[in-house]
Structures are given as structure tokens and as C-alpha cells.
Amino acid sequence: EAVTSSITTYMVYNVLFILAQVYIIFLCVEALAHQNTIQIIAVVVFYFVCQVYTATRYISFYVLPSISARIFTRDSNMQMMQIGVMTMYAIALVSLVVLSYKLKKDVGWSVFKRLGADISLHRAYMWRQCLVILLKIDIYFIGSYLVQMTALILKDDDIETWLQITVCIPFCIVVIVGAFYALFGEHRHLMVFICACMVVSLGYFVFKIVRVCNPDIVNRPGDPYADSRPFLMITIAACMLLIILTIVASVKCIQNFDSGLKEAIAYEKMRIRHQKMYAVVAHDEAETAGSAKIARERFALD
């Protein structure tokens, strides 16, 4: 049973790594499409956290394995594959840093073109973009934590399992969706309520740290966190750091509500729509004029 648990842990974390790569690709494409330099930087940090995960996984299974995880030390091919994954992550991270630096220089002036030279609007927009990307990264890490707890730790007969399914998961969804809605609509009172919910969630994670690191179960028979403790602690630490940063960014955004940013963004979107519409009309008129010219030339030849 312990060996089966280690194999299940290994498979779950492989799935989480794959999902992380898919999510990073999504964030990269979105950042390039919107010329979002803050999101480009956030992708680099996200990738660095993934690199930490790969190193932790190698240490947990090959350097300091639990008794049940020692089965992996017998497979040299698997160990070489893990070393290869860490190496590729490191190479990709360096490449991503270099490319991000070049992209930052290329798209850095796009904000000035959108919002003009008003410094206060630029700062408000910067905090808005920071909060948006923090909420996007929150989605992955909080989702990762919930998957780890549900798939690896909690049991069907544990009341905490059903509390997590019926309370924690809906709570996270409501808070994140509510944060996006409050931010885009500049709903001050709703954003304050969202911040209060985030503070409560910090208390929940402190409780989980105490429970995971309880000396009465660490390295004891039946330890439910034996194979997942390092990964779970990194995830909890990342979630707490992200929540604190999200609260800070939320407070800054609340202070910037009603500063004219919402109207400036709406005006910019309308301007882009009109440009596209006029470009289509001009293209159609040019085609029509060209067709008419060709017809006149044909009639002249006849």
C-alpha cells in the first residue's frame, strides 16, 4: 500500500507539471498578444517555481526518499530522465529570461501609447495588471493545492475531504471570480470583502502548515504526508505568498478606483474597434475602386 501511494504521488505530480507547462504557454501567448510586460515577468517567476519543483521532486525520490519511495532509486533510467528534466528546465528558464528581457524593451512603450502621459493613470494601470496576473497565477497554485489534498492526502471517510469539496473549492472559485468582477467593474465594497476572505484563507493555510508539520506524525508509521510533504509545503508557501501579494495589489487597486482608469481603458477599446472598422471599410472601398478601374480599362479597350 505504501509503494502504491508513492507511485500515485509520482503520477499526480507529473500531471501537475504537465498542466503547469500548458498554463505557462497560455500565459505567454496572452502576454504577447496584449503586449503585457508585467505578465511576461510573472511567467519567468512562475517558471522558476517550476524549476524548484523539479529539484524538490528529484531530492524527495532519489536523494532523501521515504521508505516507500525508495522503489524509485532502483530505476536508473527514471533517475536519468529526472536529471534530464531538471537540465531542460534550467536551459528553458535561462532562454526565457533572455527573451523576456528583449520583449520588455520592445513592448515597454505600448502602455504610453494606450494611456498617454498621465503618470497617475500609468501607476493605476500597473497595479491593475499586477492584480490580474496574480489572480491568474492564484488559479493554478490554489488548484494545485486542492488537487494534492484531494487526490493524495484526504480519504473518503475523512470529514475534511467533504468539507474541502463542498466548502473550500466553491469558496476559492467565488473569491477569484469575485475579485475579477470587482476589479474590472471597480466595485470598492466587493473588493474589500474579497480582501477579507483572502485574510481568512491565510489563517487556513497556517492551520494546514501546523497540521502537516505535526511532530507526532512526521516520519511515523501511517504518516499521510510521507511522500507529498515537500511538494505540499512548497505549494502552501507559494499560495500564502501569492495571497499576500494579491491583498497588497487589491488594496492599491481600491485606492485607484474612480481615478479615470476604467474610462480610459474603455475609450482605448472603443478607439481600437473604430480603427479596425475603418480599416475594413477602407479596404472594401479600395477593392471597389480597383474593380471599377479594371472595368473602365476593359471598356476602353473594347
PDB file of N, CA and C in Angstrom, residues 226-282:
ATOM      1  N   ALA A 226       3.925  11.503   4.003  1.00  0.00           N
ATOM      2  CA  ALA A 226       5.289  10.989   3.878  1.00  0.00           C
ATOM      3  C   ALA A 226       5.909  11.314   2.520  1.00  0.00           C
ATOM      4  N   ASP A 227       5.168  11.079   1.434  1.00  0.00           N
ATOM      5  CA  ASP A 227       5.718  11.274   0.095  1.00  0.00           C
ATOM      6  C   ASP A 227       5.408  12.655  -0.480  1.00  0.00           C
ATOM      7  N   SER A 228       4.438  13.351   0.065  1.00  0.00           N
ATOM      8  CA  SER A 228       3.996  14.615  -0.534  1.00  0.00           C
ATOM      9  C   SER A 228       4.335  15.841   0.300  1.00  0.00           C
ATOM     10  N   ARG A 229       4.938  15.648   1.494  1.00  0.00           N
ATOM     11  CA  ARG A 229       5.183  16.789   2.389  1.00  0.00           C
ATOM     12  C   ARG A 229       6.035  17.893   1.734  1.00  0.00           C
ATOM     13  N   PRO A 230       7.177  17.595   1.088  1.00  0.00           N
ATOM     14  CA  PRO A 230       7.971  18.691   0.491  1.00  0.00           C
ATOM     15  C   PRO A 230       7.197  19.465  -0.567  1.00  0.00           C
ATOM     16  N   PHE A 231       6.502  18.739  -1.455  1.00  0.00           N
ATOM     17  CA  PHE A 231       5.737  19.406  -2.501  1.00  0.00           C
ATOM     18  C   PHE A 231       4.596  20.227  -1.907  1.00  0.00           C
ATOM     19  N   LEU A 232       3.912  19.637  -0.931  1.00  0.00           N
ATOM     20  CA  LEU A 232       2.770  20.315  -0.318  1.00  0.00           C
ATOM     21  C   LEU A 232       3.206  21.581   0.407  1.00  0.00           C
ATOM     22  N   MET A 233       4.342  21.530   1.088  1.00  0.00           N
ATOM     23  CA  MET A 233       4.826  22.708   1.804  1.00  0.00           C
ATOM     24  C   MET A 233       5.222  23.816   0.827  1.00  0.00           C
ATOM     25  N   ILE A 234       5.847  23.454  -0.292  1.00  0.00           N
ATOM     26  CA  ILE A 234       6.190  24.461  -1.295  1.00  0.00           C
ATOM     27  C   ILE A 234       4.921  25.082  -1.866  1.00  0.00           C
ATOM     28  N   THR A 235       3.924  24.255  -2.125  1.00  0.00           N
ATOM     29  CA  THR A 235       2.667  24.758  -2.664  1.00  0.00           C
ATOM     30  C   THR A 235       1.979  25.688  -1.673  1.00  0.00           C
ATOM     31  N   ILE A 236       1.945  25.282  -0.397  1.00  0.00           N
ATOM     32  CA  ILE A 236       1.314  26.127   0.621  1.00  0.00           C
ATOM     33  C   ILE A 236       2.058  27.451   0.758  1.00  0.00           C
ATOM     34  N   ALA A 237       3.397  27.390   0.766  1.00  0.00           N
ATOM     35  CA  ALA A 237       4.182  28.620   0.865  1.00  0.00           C
ATOM     36  C   ALA A 237       3.930  29.533  -0.334  1.00  0.00           C
ATOM     37  N   ALA A 238       3.864  28.937  -1.530  1.00  0.00           N
ATOM     38  CA  ALA A 238       3.594  29.729  -2.734  1.00  0.00           C
ATOM     39  C   ALA A 238       2.199  30.348  -2.668  1.00  0.00           C
ATOM     40  N   CYS A 239       1.219  29.561  -2.216  1.00  0.00           N
ATOM     41  CA  CYS A 239      -0.155  30.074  -2.104  1.00  0.00           C
ATOM     42  C   CYS A 239      -0.228  31.237  -1.118  1.00  0.00           C
ATOM     43  N   MET A 240       0.436  31.101   0.030  1.00  0.00           N
ATOM     44  CA  MET A 240       0.399  32.170   1.033  1.00  0.00           C
ATOM     45  C   MET A 240       1.080  33.436   0.515  1.00  0.00           C
ATOM     46  N   LEU A 241       2.229  33.273  -0.144  1.00  0.00           N
ATOM     47  CA  LEU A 241       2.916  34.434  -0.707  1.00  0.00           C
ATOM     48  C   LEU A 241       2.058  35.110  -1.771  1.00  0.00           C
ATOM     49  N   LEU A 242       1.438  34.311  -2.642  1.00  0.00           N
ATOM     50  CA  LEU A 242       0.582  34.870  -3.685  1.00  0.00           C
ATOM     51  C   LEU A 242      -0.623  35.588  -3.092  1.00  0.00           C
ATOM     52  N   ILE A 243      -1.203  35.018  -2.038  1.00  0.00           N
ATOM     53  CA  ILE A 243      -2.372  35.654  -1.411  1.00  0.00           C
ATOM     54  C   ILE A 243      -1.980  36.987  -0.785  1.00  0.00           C
ATOM     55  N   ILE A 244      -0.826  37.028  -0.112  1.00  0.00           N
ATOM     56  CA  ILE A 244      -0.361  38.289   0.484  1.00  0.00           C
ATOM     57  C   ILE A 244      -0.135  39.336  -0.605  1.00  0.00           C
ATOM     58  N   LEU A 245       0.528  38.946  -1.689  1.00  0.00           N
ATOM     59  CA  LEU A 245       0.756  39.878  -2.798  1.00  0.00           C
ATOM     60  C   LEU A 245      -0.562  40.307  -3.431  1.00  0.00           C
ATOM     61  N   THR A 246      -1.509  39.376  -3.524  1.00  0.00           N
ATOM     62  CA  THR A 246      -2.819  39.705  -4.087  1.00  0.00           C
ATOM     63  C   THR A 246      -3.558  40.707  -3.212  1.00  0.00           C
ATOM     64  N   ILE A 247      -3.458  40.552  -1.898  1.00  0.00           N
ATOM     65  CA  ILE A 247      -4.094  41.505  -0.983  1.00  0.00           C
ATOM     66  C   ILE A 247      -3.481  42.893  -1.149  1.00  0.00           C
ATOM     67  N   VAL A 248      -2.147  42.942  -1.228  1.00  0.00           N
ATOM     68  CA  VAL A 248      -1.462  44.234  -1.408  1.00  0.00           C
ATOM     69  C   VAL A 248      -1.906  44.894  -2.712  1.00  0.00           C
ATOM     70  N   ALA A 249      -1.905  44.128  -3.794  1.00  0.00           N
ATOM     71  CA  ALA A 249      -2.315  44.681  -5.090  1.00  0.00           C
ATOM     72  C   ALA A 249      -3.784  45.098  -5.064  1.00  0.00           C
ATOM     73  N   SER A 250      -4.617  44.334  -4.362  1.00  0.00           N
ATOM     74  CA  SER A 250      -6.042  44.675  -4.264  1.00  0.00           C
ATOM     75  C   SER A 250      -6.233  45.998  -3.539  1.00  0.00           C
ATOM     76  N   VAL A 251      -5.487  46.200  -2.452  1.00  0.00           N
ATOM     77  CA  VAL A 251      -5.586  47.462  -1.703  1.00  0.00           C
ATOM     78  C   VAL A 251      -5.160  48.631  -2.587  1.00  0.00           C
ATOM     79  N   LYS A 252      -4.075  48.451  -3.345  1.00  0.00           N
ATOM     80  CA  LYS A 252      -3.628  49.507  -4.251  1.00  0.00           C
ATOM     81  C   LYS A 252      -4.688  49.807  -5.316  1.00  0.00           C
ATOM     82  N   CYS A 253      -5.324  48.754  -5.827  1.00  0.00           N
ATOM     83  CA  CYS A 253      -6.367  48.956  -6.841  1.00  0.00           C
ATOM     84  C   CYS A 253      -7.580  49.659  -6.246  1.00  0.00           C
ATOM     85  N   ILE A 254      -7.929  49.323  -5.008  1.00  0.00           N
ATOM     86  CA  ILE A 254      -9.051  50.003  -4.345  1.00  0.00           C
ATOM     87  C   ILE A 254      -8.757  51.498  -4.237  1.00  0.00           C
ATOM     88  N   GLN A 255      -7.531  51.841  -3.894  1.00  0.00           N
ATOM     89  CA  GLN A 255      -7.141  53.245  -3.795  1.00  0.00           C
ATOM     90  C   GLN A 255      -7.217  53.951  -5.149  1.00  0.00           C
ATOM     91  N   ASN A 256      -7.040  53.192  -6.234  1.00  0.00           N
ATOM     92  CA  ASN A 256      -7.046  53.781  -7.576  1.00  0.00           C
ATOM     93  C   ASN A 256      -8.415  53.744  -8.242  1.00  0.00           C
ATOM     94  N   PHE A 257      -9.413  53.169  -7.583  1.00  0.00           N
ATOM     95  CA  PHE A 257     -10.755  53.177  -8.153  1.00  0.00           C
ATOM     96  C   PHE A 257     -11.240  54.624  -8.309  1.00  0.00           C
ATOM     97  N   ASP A 258     -12.040  54.852  -9.351  1.00  0.00           N
ATOM     98  CA  ASP A 258     -12.612  56.176  -9.648  1.00  0.00           C
ATOM     99  C   ASP A 258     -11.530  57.207  -9.991  1.00  0.00           C
ATOM    100  N   SER A 259     -10.395  56.734 -10.480  1.00  0.00           N
ATOM    101  CA  SER A 259      -9.328  57.656 -10.877  1.00  0.00           C
ATOM    102  C   SER A 259      -9.358  57.968 -12.370  1.00  0.00           C
ATOM    103  N   GLY A 260     -10.311  57.376 -13.086  1.00  0.00           N
ATOM    104  CA  GLY A 260     -10.417  57.575 -14.525  1.00  0.00           C
ATOM    105  C   GLY A 260      -9.825  56.454 -15.351  1.00  0.00           C
ATOM    106  N   LEU A 261      -9.241  55.439 -14.675  1.00  0.00           N
ATOM    107  CA  LEU A 261      -8.613  54.338 -15.415  1.00  0.00           C
ATOM    108  C   LEU A 261      -9.644  53.516 -16.168  1.00  0.00           C
ATOM    109  N   LYS A 262     -10.760  53.227 -15.536  1.00  0.00           N
ATOM    110  CA  LYS A 262     -11.807  52.427 -16.170  1.00  0.00           C
ATOM    111  C   LYS A 262     -12.287  53.107 -17.452  1.00  0.00           C
ATOM    112  N   GLU A 263     -12.496  54.401 -17.390  1.00  0.00           N
ATOM    113  CA  GLU A 263     -12.960  55.142 -18.558  1.00  0.00           C
ATOM    114  C   GLU A 263     -11.876  55.199 -19.632  1.00  0.00           C
ATOM    115  N   ALA A 264     -10.611  55.346 -19.215  1.00  0.00           N
ATOM    116  CA  ALA A 264      -9.513  55.394 -20.180  1.00  0.00           C
ATOM    117  C   ALA A 264      -9.377  54.074 -20.934  1.00  0.00           C
ATOM    118  N   ILE A 265      -9.532  52.952 -20.212  1.00  0.00           N
ATOM    119  CA  ILE A 265      -9.441  51.641 -20.856  1.00  0.00           C
ATOM    120  C   ILE A 265     -10.612  51.437 -21.810  1.00  0.00           C
ATOM    121  N   ALA A 266     -11.814  51.847 -21.375  1.00  0.00           N
ATOM    122  CA  ALA A 266     -12.994  51.719 -22.235  1.00  0.00           C
ATOM    123  C   ALA A 266     -12.833  52.558 -23.502  1.00  0.00           C
ATOM    124  N   TYR A 267     -12.276  53.760 -23.357  1.00  0.00           N
ATOM    125  CA  TYR A 267     -12.051  54.627 -24.521  1.00  0.00           C
ATOM    126  C   TYR A 267     -11.041  54.005 -25.476  1.00  0.00           C
ATOM    127  N   GLU A 268      -9.972  53.417 -24.917  1.00  0.00           N
ATOM    128  CA  GLU A 268      -8.956  52.792 -25.752  1.00  0.00           C
ATOM    129  C   GLU A 268      -9.533  51.609 -26.527  1.00  0.00           C
ATOM    130  N   LYS A 269     -10.363  50.804 -25.859  1.00  0.00           N
ATOM    131  CA  LYS A 269     -11.001  49.675 -26.547  1.00  0.00           C
ATOM    132  C   LYS A 269     -11.914  50.167 -27.667  1.00  0.00           C
ATOM    133  N   MET A 270     -12.662  51.238 -27.407  1.00  0.00           N
ATOM    134  CA  MET A 270     -13.547  51.792 -28.430  1.00  0.00           C
ATOM    135  C   MET A 270     -12.736  52.334 -29.611  1.00  0.00           C
ATOM    136  N   ARG A 271     -11.617  52.985 -29.307  1.00  0.00           N
ATOM    137  CA  ARG A 271     -10.773  53.525 -30.367  1.00  0.00           C
ATOM    138  C   ARG A 271     -10.215  52.422 -31.250  1.00  0.00           C
ATOM    139  N   ILE A 272      -9.786  51.307 -30.626  1.00  0.00           N
ATOM    140  CA  ILE A 272      -9.245  50.185 -31.396  1.00  0.00           C
ATOM    141  C   ILE A 272     -10.331  49.566 -32.265  1.00  0.00           C
ATOM    142  N   ARG A 273     -11.559  49.447 -31.717  1.00  0.00           N
ATOM    143  CA  ARG A 273     -12.673  48.905 -32.509  1.00  0.00           C
ATOM    144  C   ARG A 273     -12.953  49.787 -33.713  1.00  0.00           C
ATOM    145  N   HIS A 274     -12.949  51.104 -33.514  1.00  0.00           N
ATOM    146  CA  HIS A 274     -13.221  52.017 -34.620  1.00  0.00           C
ATOM    147  C   HIS A 274     -12.118  51.943 -35.667  1.00  0.00           C
ATOM    148  N   GLN A 275     -10.870  51.827 -35.223  1.00  0.00           N
ATOM    149  CA  GLN A 275      -9.764  51.703 -36.169  1.00  0.00           C
ATOM    150  C   GLN A 275      -9.920  50.463 -37.035  1.00  0.00           C
ATOM    151  N   LYS A 276     -10.280  49.346 -36.385  1.00  0.00           N
ATOM    152  CA  LYS A 276     -10.478  48.110 -37.146  1.00  0.00           C
ATOM    153  C   LYS A 276     -11.635  48.248 -38.122  1.00  0.00           C
ATOM    154  N   MET A 277     -12.715  48.882 -37.656  1.00  0.00           N
ATOM    155  CA  MET A 277     -13.880  49.046 -38.529  1.00  0.00           C
ATOM    156  C   MET A 277     -13.547  49.934 -39.722  1.00  0.00           C
ATOM    157  N   TYR A 278     -12.841  51.045 -39.456  1.00  0.00           N
ATOM    158  CA  TYR A 278     -12.465  51.938 -40.557  1.00  0.00           C
ATOM    159  C   TYR A 278     -11.479  51.271 -41.494  1.00  0.00           C
ATOM    160  N   ALA A 279     -10.602  50.428 -40.961  1.00  0.00           N
ATOM    161  CA  ALA A 279      -9.647  49.714 -41.816  1.00  0.00           C
ATOM    162  C   ALA A 279     -10.375  48.771 -42.760  1.00  0.00           C
ATOM    163  N   VAL A 280     -11.415  48.108 -42.252  1.00  0.00           N
ATOM    164  CA  VAL A 280     -12.200  47.198 -43.102  1.00  0.00           C
ATOM    165  C   VAL A 280     -12.935  47.980 -44.179  1.00  0.00           C
ATOM    166  N   VAL A 281     -13.536  49.127 -43.791  1.00  0.00           N
ATOM    167  CA  VAL A 281     -14.265  49.954 -44.751  1.00  0.00           C
ATOM    168  C   VAL A 281     -13.316  50.476 -45.827  1.00  0.00           C
ATOM    169  N   ALA A 282     -12.135  50.957 -45.396  1.00  0.00           N
ATOM    170  CA  ALA A 282     -11.156  51.472 -46.362  1.00  0.00           C
ATOM    171  C   ALA A 282     -10.689  50.377 -47.304  1.00  0.00           C
TER     172      ALA A 282
END
